[in-house]
Short mmCIF file of C-alpha atoms and ligand atoms in Angstrom, two decimals:
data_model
loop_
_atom_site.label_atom_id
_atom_site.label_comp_id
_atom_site.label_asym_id
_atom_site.label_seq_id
_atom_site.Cartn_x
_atom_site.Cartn_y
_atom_site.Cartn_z
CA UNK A 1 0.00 0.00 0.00
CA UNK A 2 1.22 3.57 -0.90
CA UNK A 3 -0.43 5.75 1.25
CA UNK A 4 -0.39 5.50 5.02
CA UNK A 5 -3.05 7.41 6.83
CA UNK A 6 -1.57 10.04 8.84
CA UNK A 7 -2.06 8.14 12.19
CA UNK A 8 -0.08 5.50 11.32
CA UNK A 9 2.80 7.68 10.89
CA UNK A 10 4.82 7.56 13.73
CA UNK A 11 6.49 10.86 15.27
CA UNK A 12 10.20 9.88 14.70
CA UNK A 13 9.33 9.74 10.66
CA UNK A 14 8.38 13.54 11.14
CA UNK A 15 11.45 14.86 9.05
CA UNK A 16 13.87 16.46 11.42
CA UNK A 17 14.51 18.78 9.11
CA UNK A 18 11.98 20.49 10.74
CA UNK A 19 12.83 20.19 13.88
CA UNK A 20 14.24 23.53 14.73
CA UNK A 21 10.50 24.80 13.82
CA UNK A 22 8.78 26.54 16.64
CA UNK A 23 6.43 23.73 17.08
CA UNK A 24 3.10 25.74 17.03
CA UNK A 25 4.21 26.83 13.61
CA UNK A 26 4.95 23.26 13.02
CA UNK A 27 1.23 22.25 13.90
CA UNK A 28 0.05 25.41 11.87
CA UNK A 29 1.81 24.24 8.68
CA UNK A 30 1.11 20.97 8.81
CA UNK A 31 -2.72 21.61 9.39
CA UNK A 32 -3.18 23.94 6.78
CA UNK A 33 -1.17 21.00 4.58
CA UNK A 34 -3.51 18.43 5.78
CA UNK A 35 -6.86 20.45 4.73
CA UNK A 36 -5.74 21.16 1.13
CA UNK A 37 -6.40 17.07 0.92
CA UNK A 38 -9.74 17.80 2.32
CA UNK A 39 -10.50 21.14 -0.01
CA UNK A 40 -8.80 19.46 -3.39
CA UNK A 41 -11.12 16.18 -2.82
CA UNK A 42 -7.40 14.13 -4.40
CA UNK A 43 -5.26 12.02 -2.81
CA UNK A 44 -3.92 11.02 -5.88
CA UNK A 45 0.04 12.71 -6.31
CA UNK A 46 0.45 9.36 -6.26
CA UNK A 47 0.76 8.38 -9.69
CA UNK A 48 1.27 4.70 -10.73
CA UNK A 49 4.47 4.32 -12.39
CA UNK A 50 2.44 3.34 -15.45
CA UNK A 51 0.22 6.33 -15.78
CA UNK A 52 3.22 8.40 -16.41
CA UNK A 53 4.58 9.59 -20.13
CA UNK A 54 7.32 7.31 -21.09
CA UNK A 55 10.45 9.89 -22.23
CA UNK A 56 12.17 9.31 -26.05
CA UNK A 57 15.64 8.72 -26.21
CA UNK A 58 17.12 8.53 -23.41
CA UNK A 59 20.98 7.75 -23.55
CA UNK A 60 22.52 5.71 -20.57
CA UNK A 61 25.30 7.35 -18.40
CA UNK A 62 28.81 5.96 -17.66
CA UNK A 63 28.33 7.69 -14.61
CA UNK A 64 25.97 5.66 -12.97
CA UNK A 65 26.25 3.57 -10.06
CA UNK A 66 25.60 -0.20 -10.55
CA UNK A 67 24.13 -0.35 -7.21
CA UNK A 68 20.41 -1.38 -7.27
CA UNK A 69 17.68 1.48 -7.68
CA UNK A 70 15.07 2.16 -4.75
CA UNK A 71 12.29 1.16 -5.75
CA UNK A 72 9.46 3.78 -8.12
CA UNK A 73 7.16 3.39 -4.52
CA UNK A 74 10.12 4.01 -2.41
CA UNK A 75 11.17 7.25 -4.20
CA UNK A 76 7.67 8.65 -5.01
CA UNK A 77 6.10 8.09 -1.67
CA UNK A 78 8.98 8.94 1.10
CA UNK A 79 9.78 12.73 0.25
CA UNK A 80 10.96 16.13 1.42
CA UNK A 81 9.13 18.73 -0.30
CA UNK A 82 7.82 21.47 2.27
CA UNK A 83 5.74 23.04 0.09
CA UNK A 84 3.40 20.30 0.05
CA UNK A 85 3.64 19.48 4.19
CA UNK A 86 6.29 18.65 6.20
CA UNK A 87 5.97 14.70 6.57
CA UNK A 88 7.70 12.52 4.15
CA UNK A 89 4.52 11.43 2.85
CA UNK A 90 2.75 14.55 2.15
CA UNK A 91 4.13 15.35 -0.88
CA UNK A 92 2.84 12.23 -2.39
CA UNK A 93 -0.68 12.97 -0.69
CA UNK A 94 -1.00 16.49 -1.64
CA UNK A 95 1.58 17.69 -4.77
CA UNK A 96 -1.85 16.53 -7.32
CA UNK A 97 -2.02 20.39 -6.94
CA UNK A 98 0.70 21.33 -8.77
CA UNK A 99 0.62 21.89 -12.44
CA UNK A 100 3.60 21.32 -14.05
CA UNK A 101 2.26 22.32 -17.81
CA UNK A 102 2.08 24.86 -18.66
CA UNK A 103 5.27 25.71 -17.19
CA UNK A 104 7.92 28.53 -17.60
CA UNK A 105 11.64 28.89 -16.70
CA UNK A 106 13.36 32.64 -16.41
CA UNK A 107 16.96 32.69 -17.26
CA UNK A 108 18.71 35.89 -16.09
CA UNK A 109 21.54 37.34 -14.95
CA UNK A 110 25.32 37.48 -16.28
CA UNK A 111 25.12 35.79 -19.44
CA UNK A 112 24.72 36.86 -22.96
CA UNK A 113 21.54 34.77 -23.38
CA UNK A 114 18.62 35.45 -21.01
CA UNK A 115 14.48 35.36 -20.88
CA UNK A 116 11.59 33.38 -19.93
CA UNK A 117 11.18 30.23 -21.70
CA UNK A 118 8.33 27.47 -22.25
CA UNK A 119 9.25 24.42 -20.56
CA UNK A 120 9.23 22.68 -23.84
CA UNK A 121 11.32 25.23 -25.67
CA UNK A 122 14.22 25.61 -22.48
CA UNK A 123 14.34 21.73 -23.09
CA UNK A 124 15.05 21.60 -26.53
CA UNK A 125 18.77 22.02 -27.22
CA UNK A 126 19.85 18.89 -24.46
CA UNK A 127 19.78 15.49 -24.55
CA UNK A 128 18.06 13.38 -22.16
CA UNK A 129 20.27 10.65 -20.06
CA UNK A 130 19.21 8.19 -17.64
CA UNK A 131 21.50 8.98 -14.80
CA UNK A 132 21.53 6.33 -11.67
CA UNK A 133 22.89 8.76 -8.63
CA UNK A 134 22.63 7.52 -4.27
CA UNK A 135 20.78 10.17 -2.79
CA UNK A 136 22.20 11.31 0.24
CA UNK A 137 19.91 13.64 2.72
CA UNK A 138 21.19 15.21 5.54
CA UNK A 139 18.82 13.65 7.87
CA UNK A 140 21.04 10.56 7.48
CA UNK A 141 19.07 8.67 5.21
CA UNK A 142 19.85 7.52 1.52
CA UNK A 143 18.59 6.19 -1.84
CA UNK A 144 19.43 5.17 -5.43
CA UNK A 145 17.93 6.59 -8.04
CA UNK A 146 17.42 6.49 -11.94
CA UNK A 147 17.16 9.78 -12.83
CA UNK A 148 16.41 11.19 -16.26
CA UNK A 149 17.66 14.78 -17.06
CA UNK A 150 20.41 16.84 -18.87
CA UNK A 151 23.71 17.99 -18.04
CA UNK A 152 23.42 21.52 -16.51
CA UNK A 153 26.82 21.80 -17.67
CA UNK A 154 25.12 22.23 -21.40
CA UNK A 155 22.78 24.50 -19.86
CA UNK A 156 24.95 26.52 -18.06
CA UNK A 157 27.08 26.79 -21.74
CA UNK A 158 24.27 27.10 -23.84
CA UNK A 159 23.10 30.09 -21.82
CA UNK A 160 26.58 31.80 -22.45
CA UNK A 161 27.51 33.14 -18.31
CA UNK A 162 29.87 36.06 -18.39
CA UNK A 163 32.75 36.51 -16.73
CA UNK A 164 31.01 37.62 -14.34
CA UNK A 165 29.00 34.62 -13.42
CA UNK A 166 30.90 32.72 -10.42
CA UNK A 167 27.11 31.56 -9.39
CA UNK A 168 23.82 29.67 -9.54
CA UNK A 169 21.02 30.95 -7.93
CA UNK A 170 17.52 28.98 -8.28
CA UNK A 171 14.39 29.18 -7.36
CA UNK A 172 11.40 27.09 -6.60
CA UNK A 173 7.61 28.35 -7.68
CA UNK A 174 5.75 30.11 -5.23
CA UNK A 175 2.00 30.08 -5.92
CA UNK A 176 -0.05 29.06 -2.79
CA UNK A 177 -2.69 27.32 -4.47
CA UNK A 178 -0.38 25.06 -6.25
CA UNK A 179 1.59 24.65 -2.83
CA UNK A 180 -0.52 24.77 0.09
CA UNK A 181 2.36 24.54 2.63
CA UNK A 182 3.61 27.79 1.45
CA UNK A 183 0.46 29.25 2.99
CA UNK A 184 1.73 28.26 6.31
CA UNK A 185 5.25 29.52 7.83
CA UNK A 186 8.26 26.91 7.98
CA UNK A 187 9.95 28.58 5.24
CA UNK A 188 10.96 31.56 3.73
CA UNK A 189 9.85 31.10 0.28
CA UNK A 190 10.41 30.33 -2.79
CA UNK A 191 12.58 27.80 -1.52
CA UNK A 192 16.03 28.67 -2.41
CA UNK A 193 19.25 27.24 -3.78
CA UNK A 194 22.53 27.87 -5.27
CA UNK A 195 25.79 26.07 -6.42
CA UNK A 196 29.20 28.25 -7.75
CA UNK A 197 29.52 27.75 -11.20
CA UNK A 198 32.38 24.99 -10.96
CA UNK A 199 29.63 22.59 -9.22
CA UNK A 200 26.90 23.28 -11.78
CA UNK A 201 29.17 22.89 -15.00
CA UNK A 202 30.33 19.38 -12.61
CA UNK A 203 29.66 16.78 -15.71
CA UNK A 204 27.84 15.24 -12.30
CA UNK A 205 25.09 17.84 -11.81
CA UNK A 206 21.60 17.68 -13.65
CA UNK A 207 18.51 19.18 -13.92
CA UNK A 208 16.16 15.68 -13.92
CA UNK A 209 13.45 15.57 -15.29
CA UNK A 210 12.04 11.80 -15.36
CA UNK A 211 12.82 8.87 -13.40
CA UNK A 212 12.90 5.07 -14.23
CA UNK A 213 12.69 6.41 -18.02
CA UNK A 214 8.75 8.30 -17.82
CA UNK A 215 7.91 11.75 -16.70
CA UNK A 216 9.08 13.09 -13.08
CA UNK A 217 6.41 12.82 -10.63
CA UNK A 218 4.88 16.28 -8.98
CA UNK A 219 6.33 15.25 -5.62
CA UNK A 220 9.56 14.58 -7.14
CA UNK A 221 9.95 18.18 -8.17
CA UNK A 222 7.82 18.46 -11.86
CA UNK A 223 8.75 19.53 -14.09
CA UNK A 224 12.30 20.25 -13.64
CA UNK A 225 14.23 19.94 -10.35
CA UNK A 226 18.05 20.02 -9.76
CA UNK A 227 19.95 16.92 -8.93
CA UNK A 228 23.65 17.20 -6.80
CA UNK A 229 24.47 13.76 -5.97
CA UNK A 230 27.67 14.44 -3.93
CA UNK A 231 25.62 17.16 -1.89
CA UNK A 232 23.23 16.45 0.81
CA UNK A 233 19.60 16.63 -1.04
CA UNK A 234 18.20 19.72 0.31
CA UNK A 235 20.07 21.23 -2.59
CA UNK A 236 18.74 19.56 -4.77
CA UNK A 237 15.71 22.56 -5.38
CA UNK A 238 12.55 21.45 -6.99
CA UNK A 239 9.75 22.63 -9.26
CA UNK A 240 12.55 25.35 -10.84
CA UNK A 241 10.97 28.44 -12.49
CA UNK A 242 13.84 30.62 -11.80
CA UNK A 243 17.79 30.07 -12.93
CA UNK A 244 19.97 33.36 -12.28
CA UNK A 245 23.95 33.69 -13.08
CA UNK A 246 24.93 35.73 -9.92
CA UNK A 247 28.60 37.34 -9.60
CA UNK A 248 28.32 37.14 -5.51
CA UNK A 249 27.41 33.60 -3.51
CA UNK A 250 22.98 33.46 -3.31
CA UNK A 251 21.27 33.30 -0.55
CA UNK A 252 19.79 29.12 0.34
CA UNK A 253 16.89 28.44 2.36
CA UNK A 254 17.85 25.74 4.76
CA UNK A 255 21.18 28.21 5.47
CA UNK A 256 18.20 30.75 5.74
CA UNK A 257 16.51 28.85 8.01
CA UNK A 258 19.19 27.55 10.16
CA UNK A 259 22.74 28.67 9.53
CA UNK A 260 24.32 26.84 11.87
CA UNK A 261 22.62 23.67 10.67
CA UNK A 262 23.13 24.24 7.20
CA UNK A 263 25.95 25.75 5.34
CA UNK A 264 25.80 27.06 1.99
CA UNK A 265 28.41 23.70 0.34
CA UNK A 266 26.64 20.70 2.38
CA UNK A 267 28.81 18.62 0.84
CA UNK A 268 28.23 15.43 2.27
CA UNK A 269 31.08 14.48 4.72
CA UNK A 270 30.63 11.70 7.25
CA UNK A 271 33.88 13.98 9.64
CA UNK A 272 31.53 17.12 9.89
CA UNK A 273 28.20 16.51 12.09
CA UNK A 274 25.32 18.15 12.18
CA UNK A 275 24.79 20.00 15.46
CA UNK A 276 21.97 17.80 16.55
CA UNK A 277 23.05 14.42 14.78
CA UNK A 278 25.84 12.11 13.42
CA UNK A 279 26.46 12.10 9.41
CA UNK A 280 28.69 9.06 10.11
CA UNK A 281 26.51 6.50 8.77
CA UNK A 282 23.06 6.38 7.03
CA UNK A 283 19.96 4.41 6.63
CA UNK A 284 19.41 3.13 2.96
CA UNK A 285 15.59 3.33 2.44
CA UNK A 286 13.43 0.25 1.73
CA UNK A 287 16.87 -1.94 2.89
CA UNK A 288 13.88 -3.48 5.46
CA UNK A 289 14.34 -3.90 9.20
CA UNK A 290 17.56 -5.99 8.97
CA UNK A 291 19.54 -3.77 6.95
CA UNK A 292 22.49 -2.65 8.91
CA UNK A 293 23.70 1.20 8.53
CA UNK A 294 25.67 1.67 5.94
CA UNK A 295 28.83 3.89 6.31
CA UNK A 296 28.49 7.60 4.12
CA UNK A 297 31.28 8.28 2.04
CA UNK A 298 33.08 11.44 2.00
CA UNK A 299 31.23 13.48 -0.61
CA UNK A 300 28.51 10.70 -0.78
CA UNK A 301 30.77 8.68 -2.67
CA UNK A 302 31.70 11.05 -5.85
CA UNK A 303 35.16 12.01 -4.75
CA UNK A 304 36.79 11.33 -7.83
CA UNK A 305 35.05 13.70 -9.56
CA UNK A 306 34.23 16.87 -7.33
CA UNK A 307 37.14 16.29 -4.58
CA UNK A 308 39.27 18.82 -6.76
CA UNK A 309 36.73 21.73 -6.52
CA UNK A 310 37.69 21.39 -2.67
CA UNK A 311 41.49 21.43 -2.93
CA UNK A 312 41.96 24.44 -0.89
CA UNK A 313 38.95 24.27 1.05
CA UNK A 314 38.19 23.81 4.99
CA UNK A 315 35.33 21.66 5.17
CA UNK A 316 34.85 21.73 8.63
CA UNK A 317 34.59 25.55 8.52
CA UNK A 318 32.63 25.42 4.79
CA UNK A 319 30.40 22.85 5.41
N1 LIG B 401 11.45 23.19 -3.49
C1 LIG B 401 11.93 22.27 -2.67
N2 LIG B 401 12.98 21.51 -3.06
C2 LIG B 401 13.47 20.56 -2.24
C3 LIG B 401 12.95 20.37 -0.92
C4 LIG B 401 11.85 21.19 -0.53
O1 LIG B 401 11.32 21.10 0.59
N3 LIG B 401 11.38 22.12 -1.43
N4 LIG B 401 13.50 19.42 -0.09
C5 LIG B 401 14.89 19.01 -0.36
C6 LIG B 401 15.33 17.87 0.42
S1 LIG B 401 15.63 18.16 2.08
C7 LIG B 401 15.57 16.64 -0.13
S2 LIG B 401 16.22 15.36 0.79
C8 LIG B 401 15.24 16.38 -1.57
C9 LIG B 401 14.34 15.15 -1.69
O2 LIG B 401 14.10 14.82 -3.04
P1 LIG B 401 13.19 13.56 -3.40
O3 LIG B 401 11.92 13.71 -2.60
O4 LIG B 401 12.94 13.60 -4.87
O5 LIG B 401 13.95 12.34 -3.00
O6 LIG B 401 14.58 17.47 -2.18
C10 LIG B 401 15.13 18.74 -1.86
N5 LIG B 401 14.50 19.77 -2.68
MO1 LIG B 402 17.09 16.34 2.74
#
């Protein structure tokens, strides 16, 4: 079964993200969350895996992990997307409110090539790869996942940055009738992200837009949603309407929110805590009750590729 009534979820699933919320705005949130499932008459984010639009050719990636994929129910139904509540199964309950079509993307900034695009148009010059990433969050949990996107390296170079551009700043939609958790207060939205321009041209980083080869689920981040694999996954922004070429380092939500939880890198490093928890080890989801912890690797695994962006870097202090 997919969805779990909201009494059978037990407290210690509420994300812990959250926990640094002042708890009556917790409530607040999650209440005004709940009754958009009421108004809207739907619980039905959850989409079957088959009711979703196969993608066209999709090329494999050599830079996939051959470890086995979570499963489509695994990754569509445990989520963090605040926008949509602030359990891990809200999103699937309540993101039937978003409407990713039609949808539109702004490109601005410092590059010679800016404006607001059609989602269909912004996709056209890239080519779609199925890219197989672990998913580390930072509350210590992890996944594998077959994502479908395009290198945001392409983007980044179709979109011509100037000199100028030592940034990434992107944003998340804010409409509170598509999100209903952005009419309560745990954020500061639109949920915000960045990356310096050496991580988003990273032949790692994509912007996904599929999974297990059909269309991205709404709780997923539809249409369009960042993907950082050696990062923990609150950077890895949803629902993008907004990509900006910035010459100084963006402001990020969680590092909003909390910055003493949550720095602007979040690389994931199993040396550097979080103040409230170990990042030693992590929990691989749907690994069943006798699934030991695994260890996390120093950035989640992808060192060969991004540990030279960090050369001269102090990751206990940038964290
Ligand atoms: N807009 C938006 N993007 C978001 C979040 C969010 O709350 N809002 N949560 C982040 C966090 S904490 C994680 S772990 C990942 C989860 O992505 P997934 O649900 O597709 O696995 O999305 C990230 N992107
Ligand atoms: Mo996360």
């Amino acid at each position: 079964m997919l969805i779990r009534k909201p009494n059978d979820i037990r407290p210690s699933e509420i994300t812990s993200e959250a926990n640094y919320l002042n708890r009556r705005d917790f409530i607040r949130a999650s209440a005004i969350a709940g009754g958009s499932i009421i108004s809207s008459g739907a619980i039905g984010a959850i989409m079957p895996n088959s009711r979703l639009a196969p993608l066209e050719n999709i090329s494999k990636s050599f830079l996939s992990t051959n470890e086995i994929p979570n499963s489509f129910e695994d990754i569509s139904t445990y989520n963090n997307f605040y926008e949509f509540g602030l359990r891990k199964s809200d999103p699937a309950a309540n993101a039937t409110s978003l409407k990713p079509r039609p949808w539109s993307i702004k490109v601005s900034g410092h590059a010679e090539k800016k404006g607001v695009f059609d989602f269909d148009e912004f996709m056209k010059p890239f080519d779609l790869e199925e890219r197989i990433y672990r998913m580390r969050c930072v509350e210590a949990w992890s996944m594998v996942i077959p994502w479908v996107g395009i290198s945001l390296a392409e983007v980044v170079k179709h979109y011509q940055p100037t000199s100028k551009a030592k940034y990434i700043s992107f944003e998340t939609l804010e409409d509170r009738e598509q999100m209903p958790g952005q009419k309560g207060w745990s954020l500061d939205w639109p949920y915000r992200e960045g990356l310096t321009i050496e991580e988003a041209t990273n032949p790692l980083t994509i912007l996904a837009v599929g999974l297990y080869g059909k269309v991205i689920p709404n709780q997923n981040g539809a249409p369009i949603r960042l993907v950082v694999p050696w990062k923990y996954g609150f950077k890895s922004i949803k629902s993008i309407v907004s990509i900006k070429f910035m010459s100084s380092q963006p402001k990020t939500s969680w590092n909003m929110a909390n910055p003493y939880e949550y720095g602007f890198y979040a690389n994931v490093n199993p040396k550097v805590n979080h103040p409230r928890w170990s990042q030693a080890r992590e929990r691989r989801i749907g690994g069943g009750i006798f699934d030991k912890k695994r260890e996390t690797l120093i950035f989640n695994g992808y060192g060969e590729h991004v540990a030279h962006l960090y050369k001269d870097f102090n990751l206990q202090r940038n964290f």
